[in-house]
Short mmCIF file of C-alpha atoms in Angstrom, two decimals:
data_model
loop_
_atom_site.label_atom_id
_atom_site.label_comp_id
_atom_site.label_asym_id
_atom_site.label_seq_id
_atom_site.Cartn_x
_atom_site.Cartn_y
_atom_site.Cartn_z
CA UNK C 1 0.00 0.00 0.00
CA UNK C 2 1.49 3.33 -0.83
CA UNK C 3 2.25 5.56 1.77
CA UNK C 4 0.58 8.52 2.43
CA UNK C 5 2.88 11.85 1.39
CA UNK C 6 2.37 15.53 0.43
CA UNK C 7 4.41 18.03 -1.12
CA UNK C 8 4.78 21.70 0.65
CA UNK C 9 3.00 22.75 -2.64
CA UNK C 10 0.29 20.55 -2.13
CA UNK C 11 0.19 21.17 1.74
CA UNK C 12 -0.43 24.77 1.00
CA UNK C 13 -3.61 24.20 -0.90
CA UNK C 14 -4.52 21.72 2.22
CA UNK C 15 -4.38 24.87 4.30
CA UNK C 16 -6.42 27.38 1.93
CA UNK C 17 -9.42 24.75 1.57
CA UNK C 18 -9.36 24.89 5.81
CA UNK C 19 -9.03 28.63 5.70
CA UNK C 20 -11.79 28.82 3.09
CA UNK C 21 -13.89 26.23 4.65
CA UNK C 22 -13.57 28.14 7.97
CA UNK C 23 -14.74 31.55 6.52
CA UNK C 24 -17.72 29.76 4.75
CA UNK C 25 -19.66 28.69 7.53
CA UNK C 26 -18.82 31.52 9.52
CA UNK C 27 -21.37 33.26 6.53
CA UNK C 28 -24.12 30.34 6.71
CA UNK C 29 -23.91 30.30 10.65
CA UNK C 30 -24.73 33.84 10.45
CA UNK C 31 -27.49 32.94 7.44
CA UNK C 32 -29.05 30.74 10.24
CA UNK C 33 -29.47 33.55 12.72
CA UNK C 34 -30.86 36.57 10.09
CA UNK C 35 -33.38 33.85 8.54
CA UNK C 36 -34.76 33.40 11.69
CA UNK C 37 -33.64 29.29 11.74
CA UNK C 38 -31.52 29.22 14.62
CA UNK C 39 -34.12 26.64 16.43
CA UNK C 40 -35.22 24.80 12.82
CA UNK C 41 -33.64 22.48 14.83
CA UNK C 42 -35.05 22.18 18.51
CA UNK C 43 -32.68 19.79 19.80
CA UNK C 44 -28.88 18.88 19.44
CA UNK C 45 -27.14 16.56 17.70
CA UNK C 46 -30.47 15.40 16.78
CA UNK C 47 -32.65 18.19 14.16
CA UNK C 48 -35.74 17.10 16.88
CA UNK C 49 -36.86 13.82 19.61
CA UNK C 50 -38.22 12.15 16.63
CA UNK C 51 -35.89 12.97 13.85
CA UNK C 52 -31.70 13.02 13.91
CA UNK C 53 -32.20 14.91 9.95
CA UNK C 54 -35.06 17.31 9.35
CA UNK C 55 -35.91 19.57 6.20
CA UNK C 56 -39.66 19.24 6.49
CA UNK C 57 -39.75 22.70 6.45
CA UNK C 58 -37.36 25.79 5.41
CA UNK C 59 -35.86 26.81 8.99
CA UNK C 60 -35.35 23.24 9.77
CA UNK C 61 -33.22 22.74 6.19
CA UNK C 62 -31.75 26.05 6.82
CA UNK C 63 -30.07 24.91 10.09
CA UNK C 64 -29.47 21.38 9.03
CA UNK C 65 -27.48 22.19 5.98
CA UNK C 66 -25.45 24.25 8.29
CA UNK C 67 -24.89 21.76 10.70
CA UNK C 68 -23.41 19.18 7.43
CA UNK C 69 -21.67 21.81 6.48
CA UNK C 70 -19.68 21.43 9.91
CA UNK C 71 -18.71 18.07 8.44
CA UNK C 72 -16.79 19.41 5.41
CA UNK C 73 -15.19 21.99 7.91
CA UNK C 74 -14.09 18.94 10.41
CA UNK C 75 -12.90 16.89 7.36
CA UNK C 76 -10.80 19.55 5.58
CA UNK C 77 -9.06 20.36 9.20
CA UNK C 78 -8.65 16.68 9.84
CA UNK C 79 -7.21 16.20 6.58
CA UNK C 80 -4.53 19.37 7.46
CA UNK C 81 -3.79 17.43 10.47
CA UNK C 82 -2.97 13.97 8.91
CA UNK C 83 -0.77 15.57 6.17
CA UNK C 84 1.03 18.01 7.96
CA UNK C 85 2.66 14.78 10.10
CA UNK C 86 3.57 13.63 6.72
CA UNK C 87 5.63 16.52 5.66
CA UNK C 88 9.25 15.92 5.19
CA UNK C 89 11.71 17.84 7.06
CA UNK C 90 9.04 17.54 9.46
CA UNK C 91 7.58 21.30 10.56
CA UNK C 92 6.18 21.10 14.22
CA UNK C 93 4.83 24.26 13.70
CA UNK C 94 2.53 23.49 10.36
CA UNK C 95 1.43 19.98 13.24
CA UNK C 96 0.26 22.66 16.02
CA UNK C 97 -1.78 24.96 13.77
CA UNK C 98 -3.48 21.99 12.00
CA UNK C 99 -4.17 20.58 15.66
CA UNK C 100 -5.24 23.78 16.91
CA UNK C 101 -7.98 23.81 13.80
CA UNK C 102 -9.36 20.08 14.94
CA UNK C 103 -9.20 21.50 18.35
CA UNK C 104 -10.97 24.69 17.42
CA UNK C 105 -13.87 22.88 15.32
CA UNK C 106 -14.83 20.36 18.49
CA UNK C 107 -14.74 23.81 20.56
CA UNK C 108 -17.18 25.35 17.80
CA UNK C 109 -19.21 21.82 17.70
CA UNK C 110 -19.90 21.86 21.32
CA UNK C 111 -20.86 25.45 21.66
CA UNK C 112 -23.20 25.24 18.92
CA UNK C 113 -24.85 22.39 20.58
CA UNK C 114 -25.20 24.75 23.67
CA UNK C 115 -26.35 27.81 21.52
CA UNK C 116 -29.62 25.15 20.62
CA UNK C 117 -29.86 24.09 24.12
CA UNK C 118 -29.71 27.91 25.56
CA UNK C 119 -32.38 29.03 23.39
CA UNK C 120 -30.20 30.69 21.26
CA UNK C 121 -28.58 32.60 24.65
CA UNK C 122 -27.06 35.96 22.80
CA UNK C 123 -23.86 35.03 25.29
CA UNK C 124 -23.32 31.80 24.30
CA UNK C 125 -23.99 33.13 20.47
CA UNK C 126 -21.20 35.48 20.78
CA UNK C 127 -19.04 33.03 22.28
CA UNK C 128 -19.64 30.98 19.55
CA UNK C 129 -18.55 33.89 16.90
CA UNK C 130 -15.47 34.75 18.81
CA UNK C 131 -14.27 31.14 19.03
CA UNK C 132 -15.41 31.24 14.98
CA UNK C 133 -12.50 34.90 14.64
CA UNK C 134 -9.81 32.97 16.32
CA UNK C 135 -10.01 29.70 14.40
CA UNK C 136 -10.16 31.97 11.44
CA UNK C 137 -6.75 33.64 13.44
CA UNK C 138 -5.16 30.10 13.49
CA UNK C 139 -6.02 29.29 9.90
CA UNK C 140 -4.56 32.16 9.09
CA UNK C 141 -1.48 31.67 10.44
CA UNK C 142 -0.92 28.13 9.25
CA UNK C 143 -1.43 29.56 6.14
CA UNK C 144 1.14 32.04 6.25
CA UNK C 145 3.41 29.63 7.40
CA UNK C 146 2.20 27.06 5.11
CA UNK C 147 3.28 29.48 1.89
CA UNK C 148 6.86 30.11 3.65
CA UNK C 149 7.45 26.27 3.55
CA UNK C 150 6.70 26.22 -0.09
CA UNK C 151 9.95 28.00 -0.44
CA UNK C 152 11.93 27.24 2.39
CA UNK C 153 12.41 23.88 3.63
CA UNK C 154 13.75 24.48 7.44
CA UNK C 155 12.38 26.98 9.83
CA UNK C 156 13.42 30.13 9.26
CA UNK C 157 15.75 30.79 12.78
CA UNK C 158 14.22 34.02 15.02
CA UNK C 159 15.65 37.47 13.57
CA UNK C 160 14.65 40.57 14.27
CA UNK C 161 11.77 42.25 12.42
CA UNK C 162 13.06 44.34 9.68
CA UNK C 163 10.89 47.49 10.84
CA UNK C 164 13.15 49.34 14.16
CA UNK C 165 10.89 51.99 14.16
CA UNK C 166 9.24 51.33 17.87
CA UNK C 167 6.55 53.68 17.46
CA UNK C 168 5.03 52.29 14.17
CA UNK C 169 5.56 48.92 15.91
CA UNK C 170 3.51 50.07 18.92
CA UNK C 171 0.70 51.64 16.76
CA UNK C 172 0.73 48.27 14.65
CA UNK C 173 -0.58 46.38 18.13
CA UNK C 174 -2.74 49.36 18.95
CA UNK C 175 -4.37 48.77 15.62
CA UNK C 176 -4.73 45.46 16.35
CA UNK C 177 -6.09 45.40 19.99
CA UNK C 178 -8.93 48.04 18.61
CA UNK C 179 -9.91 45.58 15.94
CA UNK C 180 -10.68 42.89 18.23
CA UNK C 181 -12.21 45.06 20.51
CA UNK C 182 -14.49 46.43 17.41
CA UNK C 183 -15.51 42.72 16.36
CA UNK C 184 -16.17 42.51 19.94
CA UNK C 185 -18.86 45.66 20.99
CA UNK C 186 -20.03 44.61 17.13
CA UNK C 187 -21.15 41.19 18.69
CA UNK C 188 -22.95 42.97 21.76
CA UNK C 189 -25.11 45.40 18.98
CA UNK C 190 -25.93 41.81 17.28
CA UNK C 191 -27.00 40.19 20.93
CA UNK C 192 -29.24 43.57 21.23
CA UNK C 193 -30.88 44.15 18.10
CA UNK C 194 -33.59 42.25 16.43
CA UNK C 195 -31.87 38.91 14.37
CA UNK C 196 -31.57 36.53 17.58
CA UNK C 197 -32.09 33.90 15.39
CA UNK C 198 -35.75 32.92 16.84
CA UNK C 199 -38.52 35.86 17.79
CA UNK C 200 -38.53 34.37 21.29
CA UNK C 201 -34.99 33.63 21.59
CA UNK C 202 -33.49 36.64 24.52
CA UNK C 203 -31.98 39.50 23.78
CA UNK C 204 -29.20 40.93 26.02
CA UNK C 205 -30.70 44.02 28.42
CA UNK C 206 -28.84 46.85 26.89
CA UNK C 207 -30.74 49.03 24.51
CA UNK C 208 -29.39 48.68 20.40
CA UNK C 209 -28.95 52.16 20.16
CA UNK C 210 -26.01 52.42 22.97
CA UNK C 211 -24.93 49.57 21.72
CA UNK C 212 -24.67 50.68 18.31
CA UNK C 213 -22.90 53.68 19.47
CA UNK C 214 -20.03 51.76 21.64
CA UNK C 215 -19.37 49.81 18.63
CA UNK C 216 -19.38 52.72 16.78
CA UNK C 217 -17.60 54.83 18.55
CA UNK C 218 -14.20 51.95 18.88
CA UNK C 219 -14.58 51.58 15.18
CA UNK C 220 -13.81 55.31 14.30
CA UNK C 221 -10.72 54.96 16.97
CA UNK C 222 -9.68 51.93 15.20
CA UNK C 223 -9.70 53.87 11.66
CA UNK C 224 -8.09 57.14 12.80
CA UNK C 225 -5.17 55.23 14.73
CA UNK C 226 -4.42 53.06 11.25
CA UNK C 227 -4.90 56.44 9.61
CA UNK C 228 -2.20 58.00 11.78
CA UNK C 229 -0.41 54.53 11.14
CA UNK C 230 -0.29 55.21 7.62
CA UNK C 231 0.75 58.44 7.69
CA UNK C 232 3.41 57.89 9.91
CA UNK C 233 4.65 54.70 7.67
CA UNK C 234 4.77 56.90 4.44
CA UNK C 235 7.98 59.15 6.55
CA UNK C 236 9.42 55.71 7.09
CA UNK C 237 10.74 54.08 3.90
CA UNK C 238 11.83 50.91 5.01
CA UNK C 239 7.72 50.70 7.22
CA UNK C 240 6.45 51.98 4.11
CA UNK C 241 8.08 48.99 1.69
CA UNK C 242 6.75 46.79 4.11
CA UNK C 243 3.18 47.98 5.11
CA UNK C 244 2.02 50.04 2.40
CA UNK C 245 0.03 47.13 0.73
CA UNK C 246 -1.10 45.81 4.31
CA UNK C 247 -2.55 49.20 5.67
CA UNK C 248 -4.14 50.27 2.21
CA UNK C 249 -6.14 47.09 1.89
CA UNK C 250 -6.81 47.41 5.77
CA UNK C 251 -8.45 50.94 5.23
CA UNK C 252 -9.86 50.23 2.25
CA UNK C 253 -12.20 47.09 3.45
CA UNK C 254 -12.40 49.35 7.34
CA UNK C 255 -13.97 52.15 5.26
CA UNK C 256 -16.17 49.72 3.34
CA UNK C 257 -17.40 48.18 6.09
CA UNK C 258 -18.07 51.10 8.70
CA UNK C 259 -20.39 52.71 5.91
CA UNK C 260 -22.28 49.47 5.83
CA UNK C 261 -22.58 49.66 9.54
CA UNK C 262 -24.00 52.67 9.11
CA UNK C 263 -26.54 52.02 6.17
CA UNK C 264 -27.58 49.05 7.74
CA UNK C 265 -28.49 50.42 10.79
CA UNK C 266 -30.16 53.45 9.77
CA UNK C 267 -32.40 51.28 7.34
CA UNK C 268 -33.65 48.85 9.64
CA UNK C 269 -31.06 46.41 9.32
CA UNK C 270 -32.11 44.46 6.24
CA UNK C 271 -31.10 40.64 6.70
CA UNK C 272 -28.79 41.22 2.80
CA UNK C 273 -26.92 43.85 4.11
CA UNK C 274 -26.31 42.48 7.98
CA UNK C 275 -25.29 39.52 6.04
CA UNK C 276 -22.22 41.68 4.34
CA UNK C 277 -21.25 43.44 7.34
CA UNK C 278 -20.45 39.97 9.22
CA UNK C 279 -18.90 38.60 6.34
CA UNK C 280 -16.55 41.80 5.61
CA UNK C 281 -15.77 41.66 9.76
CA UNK C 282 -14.11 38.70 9.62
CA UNK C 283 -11.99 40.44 6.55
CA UNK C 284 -11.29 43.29 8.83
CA UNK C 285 -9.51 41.20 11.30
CA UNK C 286 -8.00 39.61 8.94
CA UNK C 287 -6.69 42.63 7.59
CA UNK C 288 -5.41 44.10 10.83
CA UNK C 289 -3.63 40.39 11.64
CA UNK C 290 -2.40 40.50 8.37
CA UNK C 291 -0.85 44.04 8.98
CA UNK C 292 0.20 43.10 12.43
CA UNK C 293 2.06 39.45 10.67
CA UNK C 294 3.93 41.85 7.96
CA UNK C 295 5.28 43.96 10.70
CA UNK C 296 6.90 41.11 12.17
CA UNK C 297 8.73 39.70 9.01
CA UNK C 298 12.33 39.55 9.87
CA UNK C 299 15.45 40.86 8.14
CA UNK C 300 16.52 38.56 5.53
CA UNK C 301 20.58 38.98 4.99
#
């Protein structure tokens, strides 16, 4: 029987069917919620008592194509996992991250099954999405690493990043920190406001307008600090070589996706557009851990 074996080039591709797998149900989990299907299914693992698979009606298939989804999510990271051991030199790093993914998807697995038991409990929802931004932080990485592999076949030994300047370092991690804590107050407007996923699922006691404008108010911080961050970069030629892409696309999709924050929510919040604005915030953390991993390159002599 032939033994199993990969090449870094076909490792790589491994890791972007993960990443993409990841970021995909992240958008139907969230379909679930703003068509109103997040209790198609009643009970967990089972669709219902009497049924383990239900699509009798449209909530039901909404959440149980969801749920199979999870299965192509659980076999691409399980595939990462039993490839990566099969890499030759052997990378313990590329075996962590695909670990971490399995790891991450049983996590996700269980608190879904909680989410259904809760009755859709907006705490245990948010939990759910924050778990969902740092698998997609983990796939992320492997990836990274994944495409450095293709082209070097030991572990690159620690240098120093290539930027010195400590200040755009600094702003680099403010940028960062403010991002999360955006995605964050941005899950506390969606456990306020009106797609819980069920009309009698709870909502969490804090009215959607404050929320809306404590969200609000730490995405605008976010945008002027990486505004200040790019301005700051473009005196700094070396920061500049280096970040210039990074912080341009990071703007660019920050922009984007503050004005839909702000359409959406002063037209009612229309399921289309809600849709957008979770699918573009994963791509803003993204983009701010994508600025943060550029930063950190090191020096190559």
């Amino acid at each position: 029987m032939r033994k199993l074996s990969i090449t870094p080039k076909g490792f790589l591709r491994v890791a972007q069917t993960a990443f993409a797998s990841l970021y995909l149900i992240i958008i139907t989990g969230s379909l679930v919620r703003l068509t109103g299907s997040g209790l198609g299914c009643a009970d967990w693992p089972r669709c219902s008592e009497s049924k383990f698979v239900d699509v009798s009606n449209s909530h039901a298939a909404i959440e149980q194509v969801n749920r199979l989804f999870t299965g192509v999510v659980a076999a691409s990271v399980i595939l990462a996992v039993l490839l990566s051991v099969k890499l030759r030199p052997k990378r313990r790093d590329l075996v962590a991250m695909s670990i971490g993914l399995v790891i991450g998807v049983l996590a996700q697995v269980l608190l879904g099954g909680l989410v259904v038991l809760t009755g859709l409990n907006p705490f245990s929802n948010i939990a759910h999405f924050l778990v969902s931004m740092v698998l997609m932080s983990n796939a992320y990485m492997l990836l990274q690493h994944a495409r450095i592999f293709r082209t070097e076949e030991t572990v690159l030994p620690r240098r120093e990043p290539e930027i010195s300047n400590s200040k755009i370092l600094l702003l680099v991690r403010i940028v960062l920190f403010l991002t999360g804590s955006a995605v964050v107050t941005g899950t506390v407007v969606t456990g306020s406001g009106p797609h819980a996923g069920d009309e009698n699922a709870i909502r969490i006691r804090l009215a959607i307008n404050t929320a809306a404008k404590i969200h609000s108010i730490t995405v605008i911080i976010c945008l002027i600090t990486a505004l200040v961050l790019f301005l700051m970069s473009r005196r700094d030629q070396v920061s500049w070589r280096i970040l210039a892409h990074p912080l341009e696309r990071f703007l660019a999709i920050g922009f984007l996706q503050g004005l839909i924050g702000y359409v959406q929510y002063f037209s009612g919040l229309p399921v289309l557009l809600v849709a957008v604005h979770v699918a573009l915030s994963v791509a803003v953390w993204l983009g701010a851990l994508d600025l943060y991993w550029n930063s950190k390159l090191p020096k190559i002599s």
